């Protein structure tokens, strides 16, 4: 993949003397810098494409750690926790929700990232016996800016000290060499890649690494002793989808030992209907908004269920052909899809969370994880529970 | 007030419509015509002089009616160009704002009027904000194409007071691509929201099938509807939407058809009906039975006691 290109750095005056900002300045020494008291107007007015080349370093005023926003209305989530350590992504996937989700498209990183540690300490204190999955990559690719910010490398040693925790970095890049220093030093780091056929990567996931590069990076990560995750999400419908996805799975298992894979997710393309116009404007002629899509129960556009079923059955059976027991789950799907594809369905979000925990507990005994107790997972107040939803 | 020449009457032929400002919206009211017929024009038209020509900026309808009724002169207030183009634009905006928010054509016309009359760039940005026009330059370029649209298109979007959000799917289309769409809108008196929906079905079907728009609109299922003189305009619109939906969403349409056929296989008593989610996203179906007396109970029981019906219901669930 091509290197990430930054054209200008904006630094909030409050953080200009921080080690975090100084590190970025030293790594991007040829890039013009503007120090300002408040977010420069340019950050607000820049287009999505312009914003992807502007880097703003400031403090974050809200909470970094949050439950994954997931979705609701009969679709099952998994109680994953997200860290929003960066907002805005230099990659340019046509379907990216950030195009409508964020006020500004500028790449923003936060010098007070250390608050993540305080927040997570407080969170885990409430759930000492639960196995927690947490990761970056929600509002930006986890590794795209790693070369300049080093933020993942700052977080890995902290999470390594945490019991019952899996810390996931999700990426569509090949930026793994920055993690070499952690080789065989951490057992709860999960490096994950979103996988799609080359046809999708070339035509829809712009500025990302090719499938070959992603898989080569995964092989490198495997050699470095990291645990691996893979996300078939979003699954995209196109004429040759069946052979395309089958080929990806074949390549994946040719190179990766299933024992090193902690989880594989499957999720169909979904987006708020309002994003359709933005996608059409930014990527004229793209076919992703012209599939046989309906408005789901969560008011998001998604493929017609029989189409999802067909694609998911094909992908799931191919995964099972290679690995009968790697933990495979649906992201934001309903029970009917689970049952018709996998033959069973979690009762709800808390139950899926528990199933994750059981799988991790059984598969990684060397980590001395707490034995999952179903009752403890049922007590977890998921933001997707109807009672919590109505209170938000 | 300086620059204001009041209490003047001008010959109707001396007053011109500013081409970049020709943005009348609401249809002419019969009341206004009747009033002018009986009493003449009571409130003066507001005009301005630009390069020795006098243009109307408030009073388009009155001017048109006056011309229709062959009135020789009309009362006017004439502003000269030193009054300022921004103030002129504001007067036009206020007159448009009287009933509702200006539509996209009106907004871009005002913005264009200011642009060609050398209003400073900072002021133009302020106007863009005030008019709620997008900040994105490529979007603005697309919106400016509206100024070149033929008069029937503009009359249509004026009639329905079309907003940016509504027209956005049409903005990157060429006049040739839009012509058959507006033809449908005008000929069938299709409401704007429905026409946008129809246009999306047409454009997306053409792209998916890699054929031209003409080929979509001349597809047998569409042609049959458009050439059926037995249908009312409203019926034609509904049938047209349905035909286009089948072309755009073949799998969903076939699934619906299959479900409807299965429903017909079930021997439903008159007090019962079967409903299912049209998008097939929600699992299951609803069996609704109205019960008013004992006979209704009996027929409901007969429905669920028939092996054939149970088998058909199961098949319907498994589609």
XYZ file of C-alpha atoms in Angstrom:
711
model
C 0.000 0.000 0.000
C 1.052 3.569 -0.571
C 2.438 5.451 2.438
C -0.030 7.609 4.362
C 0.456 11.194 3.304
C 0.002 14.091 5.727
C 0.056 17.630 4.290
C -0.270 19.763 7.420
C -0.132 19.295 11.184
C -2.251 21.413 13.507
C -1.335 21.342 17.180
C -3.466 22.745 19.941
C -1.392 25.080 22.095
C -2.378 23.120 25.227
C -0.505 20.024 24.029
C 2.395 21.461 22.055
C 4.908 20.649 24.823
C 3.640 17.121 25.381
C 5.940 14.203 24.558
C 3.155 12.831 22.374
C 3.046 15.950 20.164
C 6.827 16.271 20.073
C 7.115 12.679 18.896
C 4.699 13.335 16.029
C 6.557 16.517 15.048
C 9.851 14.641 14.989
C 8.394 11.854 12.829
C 6.831 14.306 10.387
C 9.607 16.875 10.442
C 9.062 18.058 6.847
C 5.388 18.815 7.242
C 4.205 22.387 7.964
C 2.887 22.900 11.488
C 0.358 25.377 12.829
C -0.022 25.921 16.568
C -3.445 27.248 17.529
C -5.606 27.940 20.576
C -8.765 26.437 19.182
C -9.544 24.050 16.340
C -8.495 25.955 13.195
C -11.323 26.864 10.851
C -9.652 24.771 8.166
C -10.448 21.675 10.181
C -14.155 22.431 10.136
C -14.395 23.488 6.522
C -12.189 20.899 4.842
C -13.765 18.311 2.590
C -13.579 14.625 3.521
C -10.718 14.088 1.063
C -8.784 17.143 2.326
C -9.353 16.153 5.943
C -7.661 12.820 5.396
C -4.352 14.630 4.906
C -4.624 16.981 7.902
C -3.467 15.808 11.321
C -4.717 17.596 14.424
C -3.174 16.927 17.827
C -5.228 18.004 20.810
C -6.760 16.778 24.079
C -9.951 14.740 24.126
C -12.584 16.067 26.470
C -14.936 13.082 26.613
C -14.485 9.430 27.499
C -12.142 7.405 25.302
C -13.558 4.026 26.280
C -17.134 3.204 25.378
C -19.317 0.225 24.647
C -19.330 -0.497 20.919
C -22.316 1.442 19.549
C -23.425 -1.729 17.744
C -27.050 -1.679 16.859
C -30.378 -2.629 18.331
C -33.822 -3.972 17.449
C -33.431 -7.755 17.393
C -29.878 -7.692 16.031
C -27.437 -9.362 18.387
C -24.289 -7.515 19.469
C -21.441 -8.811 21.625
C -20.623 -6.283 24.377
C -17.349 -5.336 22.754
C -15.666 -2.241 24.200
C -14.100 0.371 21.951
C -11.358 2.933 22.466
C -11.677 6.077 20.378
C -8.035 7.085 20.594
C -8.096 8.551 17.080
C -10.935 10.041 15.092
C -10.801 10.194 11.313
C -9.143 7.649 9.067
C -6.598 8.213 6.286
C -7.890 5.147 4.428
C -10.850 5.756 2.139
C -13.384 2.925 2.082
C -16.436 3.920 0.049
C -18.835 2.462 2.610
C -17.159 4.092 5.623
C -19.674 5.253 8.184
C -17.289 8.005 9.298
C -18.289 9.958 6.187
C -21.573 10.813 7.833
C -20.775 10.081 11.461
C -18.119 12.695 12.198
C -18.411 16.468 12.280
C -14.945 16.810 10.848
C -13.045 14.412 8.639
C -9.666 15.604 9.908
C -7.387 12.985 11.457
C -7.421 13.849 15.140
C -5.177 12.240 17.723
C -5.206 12.941 21.414
C -2.218 13.796 23.576
C -4.114 12.914 26.758
C -4.425 9.285 25.591
C -3.212 8.244 29.086
C -6.748 8.875 30.322
C -7.599 5.616 28.531
C -5.681 3.789 31.245
C -7.596 5.499 34.066
C -10.915 4.884 32.356
C -10.185 1.237 31.690
C -8.958 0.666 35.252
C -12.266 2.020 36.528
C -14.209 -0.136 34.047
C -12.467 -3.407 34.874
C -12.782 -2.765 38.605
C -16.534 -3.122 38.111
C -16.216 -6.479 36.322
C -13.260 -8.280 37.881
C -14.234 -11.781 36.733
C -15.423 -11.048 33.237
C -13.349 -11.589 30.137
C -13.310 -8.289 28.333
C -12.644 -7.680 24.665
C -11.604 -4.138 23.881
C -10.013 -2.546 20.853
C -9.239 0.489 18.814
C -10.233 0.755 15.162
C -13.763 2.030 15.660
C -13.320 5.602 14.391
C -10.038 5.039 12.557
C -7.885 2.178 11.359
C -5.844 0.987 14.355
C -2.496 0.927 12.545
C -2.793 3.437 9.695
C -1.159 6.279 11.651
C 0.929 4.120 13.977
C 4.162 5.119 12.264
C 3.561 8.760 13.227
C 1.654 8.559 16.514
C 2.874 5.304 18.047
C -0.302 5.215 20.103
C -0.903 1.468 19.826
C 2.635 0.872 21.026
C 1.853 3.064 24.033
C -1.278 1.071 24.860
C -0.006 -2.484 24.335
C 2.250 -2.586 27.454
C -0.592 -1.270 29.608
C -3.122 -3.837 28.393
C -0.502 -6.563 28.682
C -0.647 -6.133 32.455
C -4.399 -6.717 32.514
C -5.856 -10.073 33.409
C -8.988 -11.312 31.567
C -8.523 -8.777 28.799
C -8.023 -9.153 25.045
C -6.775 -5.980 23.378
C -7.510 -5.865 19.644
C -6.002 -3.683 16.927
C -8.108 -3.787 13.744
C -6.578 -2.812 10.443
C -6.712 -2.844 6.662
C -3.031 -1.902 6.408
C 0.260 -3.749 6.380
C 1.749 -1.607 9.160
C 2.993 -4.305 11.514
C 6.716 -3.695 11.584
C 6.152 -0.998 14.264
C 5.032 -3.776 16.593
C 8.175 -5.882 16.307
C 9.378 -4.768 19.724
C 6.455 -6.661 21.297
C 7.365 -9.938 19.621
C 6.618 -12.826 22.018
C 6.215 -10.328 24.867
C 2.466 -10.048 25.098
C -0.166 -12.764 25.135
C -3.394 -10.770 25.070
C -2.765 -8.639 22.001
C -4.993 -9.526 19.041
C -4.045 -8.203 15.618
C -7.017 -8.292 13.301
C -7.548 -7.704 9.631
C -10.695 -6.948 7.780
C -10.690 -9.244 4.739
C -12.334 -8.855 1.381
C -11.700 -10.185 -2.118
C -9.256 -8.153 -4.207
C -12.137 -7.025 -6.407
C -13.714 -5.286 -3.391
C -10.415 -3.929 -2.089
C -9.493 -2.437 -5.468
C -12.885 -0.910 -6.206
C -14.188 0.022 -2.783
C -11.501 0.035 -0.078
C -9.290 2.786 -1.436
C -5.864 3.565 0.030
C -5.825 0.238 1.913
C -3.438 -2.696 1.661
C -4.147 -5.392 -0.920
C -5.380 -8.788 0.243
C -1.896 -10.193 -0.319
C -0.353 -7.445 1.820
C -2.901 -7.955 4.583
C -2.307 -11.698 4.654
C 1.462 -11.246 4.555
C 1.150 -8.903 7.540
C -0.962 -11.491 9.336
C 1.716 -14.084 8.681
C 4.316 -11.680 10.124
C 2.102 -11.101 13.163
C 1.723 -14.872 13.557
C 5.500 -15.237 13.516
C 5.763 -12.507 16.157
C 3.567 -14.622 18.397
C 0.503 -12.381 18.390
C -3.014 -13.719 18.446
C -4.993 -13.025 15.285
C -8.534 -12.024 14.402
C -10.235 -11.722 11.022
C -13.318 -9.812 10.058
C -15.347 -10.612 6.967
C -17.064 -7.341 7.492
C -18.490 -5.766 5.473
C -19.313 -8.633 3.176
C -20.082 -7.057 -0.193
C -22.331 -8.535 -2.858
C -20.967 -8.494 -6.403
C -21.219 -10.816 -9.407
C -18.399 -13.158 -8.422
C -18.814 -12.884 -4.656
C -18.958 -16.635 -4.093
C -15.643 -17.500 -5.711
C -14.166 -14.223 -4.399
C -14.834 -14.942 -0.719
C -14.078 -18.623 -1.094
C -10.697 -17.699 -2.510
C -9.969 -15.309 0.377
C -10.761 -18.028 2.927
C -8.608 -20.544 1.061
C -5.689 -18.116 1.124
C -6.269 -17.279 4.776
C -6.070 -20.878 5.939
C -3.169 -21.686 3.645
C -1.087 -19.197 5.596
C -2.584 -18.955 9.061
C -2.846 -21.676 11.672
C -6.456 -21.722 12.990
C -5.074 -22.242 16.513
C -3.763 -18.682 16.389
C -7.108 -17.188 15.403
C -9.108 -15.972 18.399
C -12.209 -14.982 16.447
C -13.626 -14.483 12.982
C -16.581 -12.195 12.403
C -19.028 -12.086 9.526
C -21.198 -9.055 8.837
C -22.969 -7.780 5.751
C -22.643 -4.260 4.400
C -24.872 -1.906 6.349
C -25.080 1.875 6.493
C -27.548 4.604 7.436
C -29.708 5.507 4.411
C -28.501 9.108 4.633
C -24.987 7.934 3.746
C -26.156 6.853 0.298
C -25.969 10.364 -1.162
C -22.511 10.970 0.294
C -21.264 7.691 -1.158
C -22.805 8.548 -4.536
C -21.184 11.998 -4.501
C -17.750 10.812 -3.427
C -17.620 7.589 -5.423
C -19.715 8.126 -8.557
C -20.758 4.885 -10.195
C -20.000 2.711 -7.175
C -22.224 -0.347 -7.074
C -22.348 -0.756 -3.299
C -25.420 1.462 -3.002
C -27.215 -0.361 -5.795
C -27.508 -3.819 -4.277
C -30.824 -5.416 -3.388
C -30.964 -3.634 -0.075
C -33.777 -3.030 2.354
C -34.119 -0.858 5.452
C -33.503 -3.137 8.430
C -35.188 -3.132 11.811
C -32.466 -0.787 13.053
C -33.213 1.628 10.191
C -29.931 0.828 8.480
C -29.676 -0.179 4.855
C -28.616 -3.826 4.529
C -28.865 -6.592 1.961
C -32.143 -8.434 1.547
C -32.102 -11.313 4.029
C -32.136 -14.226 1.525
C -29.078 -12.661 -0.131
C -27.323 -12.303 3.238
C -28.213 -15.888 4.070
C -26.756 -17.172 0.831
C -23.517 -15.233 1.236
C -23.121 -16.036 4.938
C -23.808 -19.754 4.425
C -21.135 -19.889 1.771
C -18.550 -18.013 3.868
C -19.330 -19.860 7.095
C -19.211 -23.327 5.518
C -15.878 -22.500 3.884
C -14.450 -21.375 7.241
C -15.749 -24.549 8.881
C -14.214 -26.629 6.090
C -10.813 -25.485 7.333
C -11.508 -25.072 11.007
C -14.346 -26.780 12.865
C -13.897 -24.819 16.060
C -12.471 -21.335 15.446
C -14.894 -18.931 17.165
C -17.010 -17.459 14.397
C -19.775 -14.972 15.005
C -22.105 -12.590 13.218
C -21.801 -8.889 13.789
C -25.210 -7.278 14.200
C -27.375 -10.058 12.819
C -30.654 -11.453 14.062
C -31.424 -14.899 15.442
C -32.927 -16.136 12.196
C -29.608 -15.606 10.394
C -27.680 -17.293 13.217
C -30.010 -20.301 13.266
C -30.242 -20.744 9.504
C -26.488 -20.428 8.980
C -24.898 -21.818 12.146
C -27.760 -23.947 13.432
C -28.049 -22.091 16.744
C -28.478 -18.549 18.007
C -27.321 -16.726 21.128
C -30.229 -15.741 23.377
C -29.116 -12.127 23.362
C -26.065 -9.856 23.402
C -24.994 -10.929 26.912
C -25.231 -14.558 25.895
C -22.966 -13.980 22.881
C -20.523 -12.180 25.179
C -20.557 -15.279 27.397
C -20.004 -17.560 24.393
C -16.935 -15.509 23.487
C -15.649 -15.853 27.041
C -16.190 -19.615 27.100
C -14.367 -20.034 23.822
C -11.413 -17.917 24.946
C -11.278 -19.647 28.337
C -11.250 -23.101 26.762
C -8.879 -22.319 23.928
C -6.247 -20.365 25.845
C -5.765 -22.149 29.219
C -2.227 -20.756 29.438
C -3.726 -17.304 30.037
C -5.342 -18.375 33.331
C -8.535 -16.557 32.472
C -11.368 -16.542 35.008
C -13.831 -19.339 34.346
C -16.858 -17.640 32.783
C -19.991 -17.868 34.919
C -23.135 -17.392 32.872
C -24.943 -15.446 35.611
C -22.219 -12.817 35.697
C -22.530 -12.177 31.999
C -26.292 -11.971 32.187
C -26.031 -9.226 34.783
C -23.974 -7.036 32.505
C -25.993 -4.001 31.498
C -25.604 -3.953 27.776
C -26.334 -0.636 26.120
C -28.301 -2.688 23.637
C -30.793 -3.866 26.233
C -34.155 -2.227 25.584
C -34.210 -0.684 29.088
C -30.831 0.965 28.603
C -31.707 1.977 25.053
C -34.751 3.868 26.216
C -32.730 5.629 28.910
C -30.073 6.858 26.488
C -34.750 56.663 1.140
C -31.740 57.286 -1.069
C -31.690 55.564 -4.462
C -35.406 55.061 -4.319
C -37.560 56.476 -7.028
C -41.111 56.132 -5.776
C -44.571 56.789 -7.183
C -43.611 56.074 -10.712
C -45.602 54.342 -13.404
C -43.910 52.416 -16.171
C -45.096 50.844 -19.360
C -45.316 47.069 -18.933
C -43.057 46.583 -21.970
C -40.304 48.611 -20.323
C -39.956 46.120 -17.457
C -37.910 42.975 -17.995
C -37.503 39.715 -16.172
C -33.920 39.274 -15.012
C -32.954 35.941 -16.610
C -30.843 34.853 -13.648
C -33.552 35.915 -11.266
C -36.521 34.316 -12.951
C -37.424 32.230 -9.991
C -41.123 32.470 -9.422
C -42.387 29.765 -7.156
C -46.001 29.542 -6.117
C -48.634 29.367 -8.819
C -50.496 32.510 -9.678
C -53.645 32.919 -7.608
C -57.003 33.565 -9.210
C -57.708 36.082 -6.447
C -54.746 38.204 -7.477
C -55.846 38.178 -11.120
C -59.383 39.088 -10.174
C -58.187 41.924 -7.921
C -55.931 43.345 -10.647
C -58.753 43.035 -13.159
C -61.102 45.017 -10.903
C -58.814 47.518 -9.215
C -55.515 47.474 -11.088
C -52.204 46.950 -9.344
C -52.480 48.405 -5.850
C -48.979 47.816 -4.488
C -46.078 48.838 -6.689
C -43.670 46.384 -8.256
C -40.091 46.685 -7.047
C -37.637 47.036 -9.907
C -34.010 47.931 -10.379
C -32.027 49.455 -13.191
C -29.011 47.574 -14.446
C -27.177 48.638 -17.599
C -30.072 50.859 -18.711
C -32.633 48.089 -18.431
C -35.303 47.902 -15.770
C -35.816 44.518 -14.123
C -38.541 43.426 -11.752
C -37.365 41.848 -8.495
C -40.655 41.684 -6.616
C -43.911 41.469 -8.544
C -43.364 38.809 -11.209
C -46.936 37.569 -11.025
C -48.423 41.045 -11.023
C -46.331 41.941 -14.059
C -47.419 38.817 -15.928
C -51.079 39.410 -15.124
C -50.771 43.075 -16.148
C -49.320 41.988 -19.486
C -52.086 39.388 -19.908
C -54.759 41.962 -19.136
C -53.090 44.458 -21.499
C -52.628 47.064 -18.796
C -50.586 49.854 -20.245
C -48.660 50.866 -17.158
C -47.962 49.570 -13.697
C -46.874 51.345 -10.508
C -43.247 50.729 -9.660
C -40.552 51.573 -7.169
C -37.300 51.671 -9.080
C -33.966 51.135 -7.376
C -30.844 52.112 -9.220
C -27.737 49.948 -9.245
C -26.070 52.002 -6.511
C -28.691 50.545 -4.166
C -26.469 47.472 -4.027
C -26.903 43.992 -5.444
C -26.977 42.409 -2.018
C -29.915 44.543 -0.943
C -31.660 43.711 -4.186
C -31.066 40.014 -3.530
C -32.417 40.427 0.002
C -35.603 42.011 -1.270
C -36.063 39.112 -3.667
C -35.336 36.639 -0.900
C -37.805 38.293 1.466
C -40.491 38.246 -1.198
C -39.846 34.521 -1.798
C -39.689 33.755 1.890
C -43.153 35.075 2.401
C -44.765 31.630 2.256
C -42.023 29.048 2.659
C -38.307 28.424 2.402
C -37.007 29.133 -1.127
C -36.434 26.070 -3.232
C -33.040 25.055 -4.561
C -33.481 26.782 -7.899
C -34.428 30.036 -6.209
C -31.482 29.790 -3.853
C -28.924 29.082 -6.552
C -30.428 31.827 -8.735
C -29.940 34.387 -5.980
C -26.429 33.115 -5.334
C -25.606 33.227 -9.034
C -27.067 36.741 -9.360
C -24.725 37.920 -6.597
C -21.781 36.084 -8.128
C -22.117 37.599 -11.594
C -22.576 41.059 -10.111
C -19.169 40.959 -8.434
C -20.251 40.663 -4.808
C -17.054 40.111 -2.735
C -16.131 36.501 -2.008
C -16.508 36.833 1.783
C -20.039 38.143 1.321
C -20.756 35.266 -1.038
C -19.699 32.780 1.655
C -22.055 34.487 4.084
C -24.863 34.214 1.546
C -24.096 30.550 1.001
C -24.578 29.985 4.702
C -27.740 32.043 4.819
C -29.193 30.141 1.886
C -28.190 26.788 3.427
C -26.254 25.852 0.321
C -23.532 23.203 0.730
C -19.932 24.198 1.453
C -18.591 21.503 -0.789
C -17.432 23.091 -4.057
C -18.121 20.046 -6.200
C -21.673 19.953 -4.864
C -22.076 23.643 -5.614
C -20.897 23.031 -9.179
C -23.537 20.344 -9.540
C -26.233 22.636 -8.143
C -25.264 25.398 -10.584
C -26.204 23.073 -13.447
C -29.822 23.684 -12.462
C -29.496 27.182 -13.926
C -29.129 25.549 -17.347
C -32.117 23.243 -16.963
C -34.984 23.777 -19.427
C -37.954 25.820 -18.337
C -40.346 22.837 -17.878
C -37.899 21.248 -15.394
C -37.689 24.521 -13.488
C -41.442 24.988 -13.451
C -41.757 21.493 -12.007
C -39.258 22.041 -9.202
C -40.788 25.449 -8.470
C -44.215 23.868 -8.279
C -43.050 21.353 -5.688
C -40.612 23.737 -3.998
C -37.846 21.176 -4.342
C -35.066 21.320 -1.771
C -31.400 20.409 -2.124
C -31.911 17.197 -0.181
C -34.715 16.149 -2.527
C -32.976 17.057 -5.767
C -29.545 15.750 -4.804
C -29.945 12.398 -6.621
C -30.667 14.262 -9.878
C -27.880 16.807 -9.769
C -25.191 14.760 -11.471
C -27.464 13.699 -14.321
C -27.378 15.211 -17.764
C -30.315 17.034 -19.313
C -30.807 14.115 -21.698
C -30.980 11.691 -18.785
C -33.406 13.894 -16.895
C -35.721 14.623 -19.813
C -37.697 11.330 -19.676
C -37.932 11.595 -15.892
C -39.381 15.101 -15.944
C -41.631 14.057 -18.827
C -43.115 11.401 -16.538
C -43.386 13.884 -13.677
C -45.169 16.469 -15.782
C -47.384 14.143 -17.832
C -48.552 12.046 -14.896
C -48.562 14.953 -12.380
C -46.320 12.876 -10.158
C -45.455 14.482 -6.830
C -41.797 15.380 -6.365
C -41.077 12.743 -3.704
C -42.500 10.024 -5.940
C -40.651 11.314 -8.982
C -37.316 11.205 -7.150
C -38.156 7.648 -6.144
C -38.995 6.770 -9.755
C -35.801 8.412 -11.002
C -33.680 6.373 -8.585
C -35.369 3.157 -9.715
C -34.737 4.058 -13.362
C -31.132 5.222 -12.995
C -30.092 2.396 -10.697
C -31.779 -0.266 -12.839
C -29.994 1.065 -15.915
C -26.625 0.979 -14.129
C -27.218 -2.488 -12.674
C -28.305 -3.942 -15.996
C -25.693 -1.943 -17.912
C -28.306 -0.572 -20.301
C -29.523 2.922 -21.158
C -32.344 4.736 -19.393
C -34.346 4.523 -22.616
C -34.043 0.747 -22.530
C -35.393 0.660 -18.996
C -38.295 2.922 -19.898
C -39.083 0.905 -22.994
C -38.999 -2.419 -21.144
C -42.224 -4.331 -21.800
C -43.455 -4.092 -18.208
C -42.954 -0.300 -18.191
C -44.227 0.344 -21.708
C -47.454 -1.535 -20.997
C -48.173 0.787 -18.092
C -47.258 4.024 -19.843
C -49.351 3.201 -22.897
C -52.415 2.043 -20.988
C -55.050 4.730 -21.512
C -57.516 2.963 -19.229
C -55.506 3.915 -16.147
C -55.796 7.216 -14.297
C -52.624 9.235 -13.807
C -52.417 8.102 -10.209
C -52.933 4.437 -11.146
C -50.313 4.748 -13.861
C -47.856 6.171 -11.341
C -48.421 3.284 -8.926
C -48.149 0.633 -11.661
C -45.065 2.332 -13.055
C -43.384 2.304 -9.656
C -44.214 -1.337 -9.250
C -42.835 -2.259 -12.693
C -39.653 -0.283 -12.076
C -39.246 -1.819 -8.620
C -39.279 -5.283 -10.215
C -36.497 -4.248 -12.563
C -34.414 -2.647 -9.815
C -35.010 -5.318 -7.147
C -35.597 -8.612 -9.010
C -34.813 -10.912 -6.060
C -37.045 -9.017 -3.627
C -39.848 -8.834 -6.203
C -39.664 -12.549 -6.957
C -39.679 -13.315 -3.253
C -42.760 -11.183 -2.705
C -44.481 -12.808 -5.650
C -43.668 -16.254 -4.329
C -45.026 -15.327 -0.903
C -48.223 -13.952 -2.410
C -48.707 -17.094 -4.479
C -48.218 -19.267 -1.402
C -50.749 -17.131 0.444
C -53.247 -17.809 -2.326
C -52.709 -21.563 -1.874
C -54.090 -21.285 1.630
C -57.815 -21.646 1.848
C -58.451 -18.575 3.982
C -61.899 -18.014 5.466
C -63.288 -14.526 4.780
C -62.607 -13.360 8.344
C -58.877 -14.168 8.146
C -55.879 -12.588 6.492
C -52.156 -13.265 6.370
C -49.615 -10.495 6.676
C -45.873 -10.633 6.358
C -43.085 -8.076 6.460
C -42.686 -6.792 2.924
C -38.909 -6.521 3.315
C -38.786 -10.070 4.800
C -36.420 -8.774 7.467
C -38.734 -9.722 10.343
C -39.129 -13.419 10.885
C -42.532 -15.089 10.709
C -45.941 -13.987 9.574
C -49.095 -12.657 11.126
C -52.331 -14.547 10.903
C -55.165 -12.130 11.673
C -58.599 -13.528 12.387
C -61.587 -11.312 13.089
C -64.038 -12.927 15.430
C -67.509 -11.552 15.891
C -69.622 -14.657 16.478
C -69.503 -18.417 16.849
C -69.337 -19.005 13.106
C -66.094 -17.047 12.981
C -64.617 -19.418 15.583
C -65.619 -22.381 13.502
C -64.089 -21.024 10.323
C -60.904 -20.041 12.178
C -60.590 -23.548 13.547
C -61.190 -25.028 10.113
C -58.300 -22.946 8.798
C -55.844 -24.384 11.311
C -57.273 -27.888 11.271
C -56.605 -28.475 7.606
C -53.394 -30.362 6.929
C -53.061 -28.695 3.548
C -53.326 -25.245 5.097
C -50.801 -26.040 7.823
C -48.396 -27.358 5.191
C -48.879 -24.204 3.101
C -48.329 -21.972 6.140
C -45.108 -23.836 6.893
C -44.002 -23.399 3.290
C -44.765 -19.711 3.540
C -42.570 -19.491 6.637
C -39.720 -21.236 4.839
C -39.636 -19.094 1.744
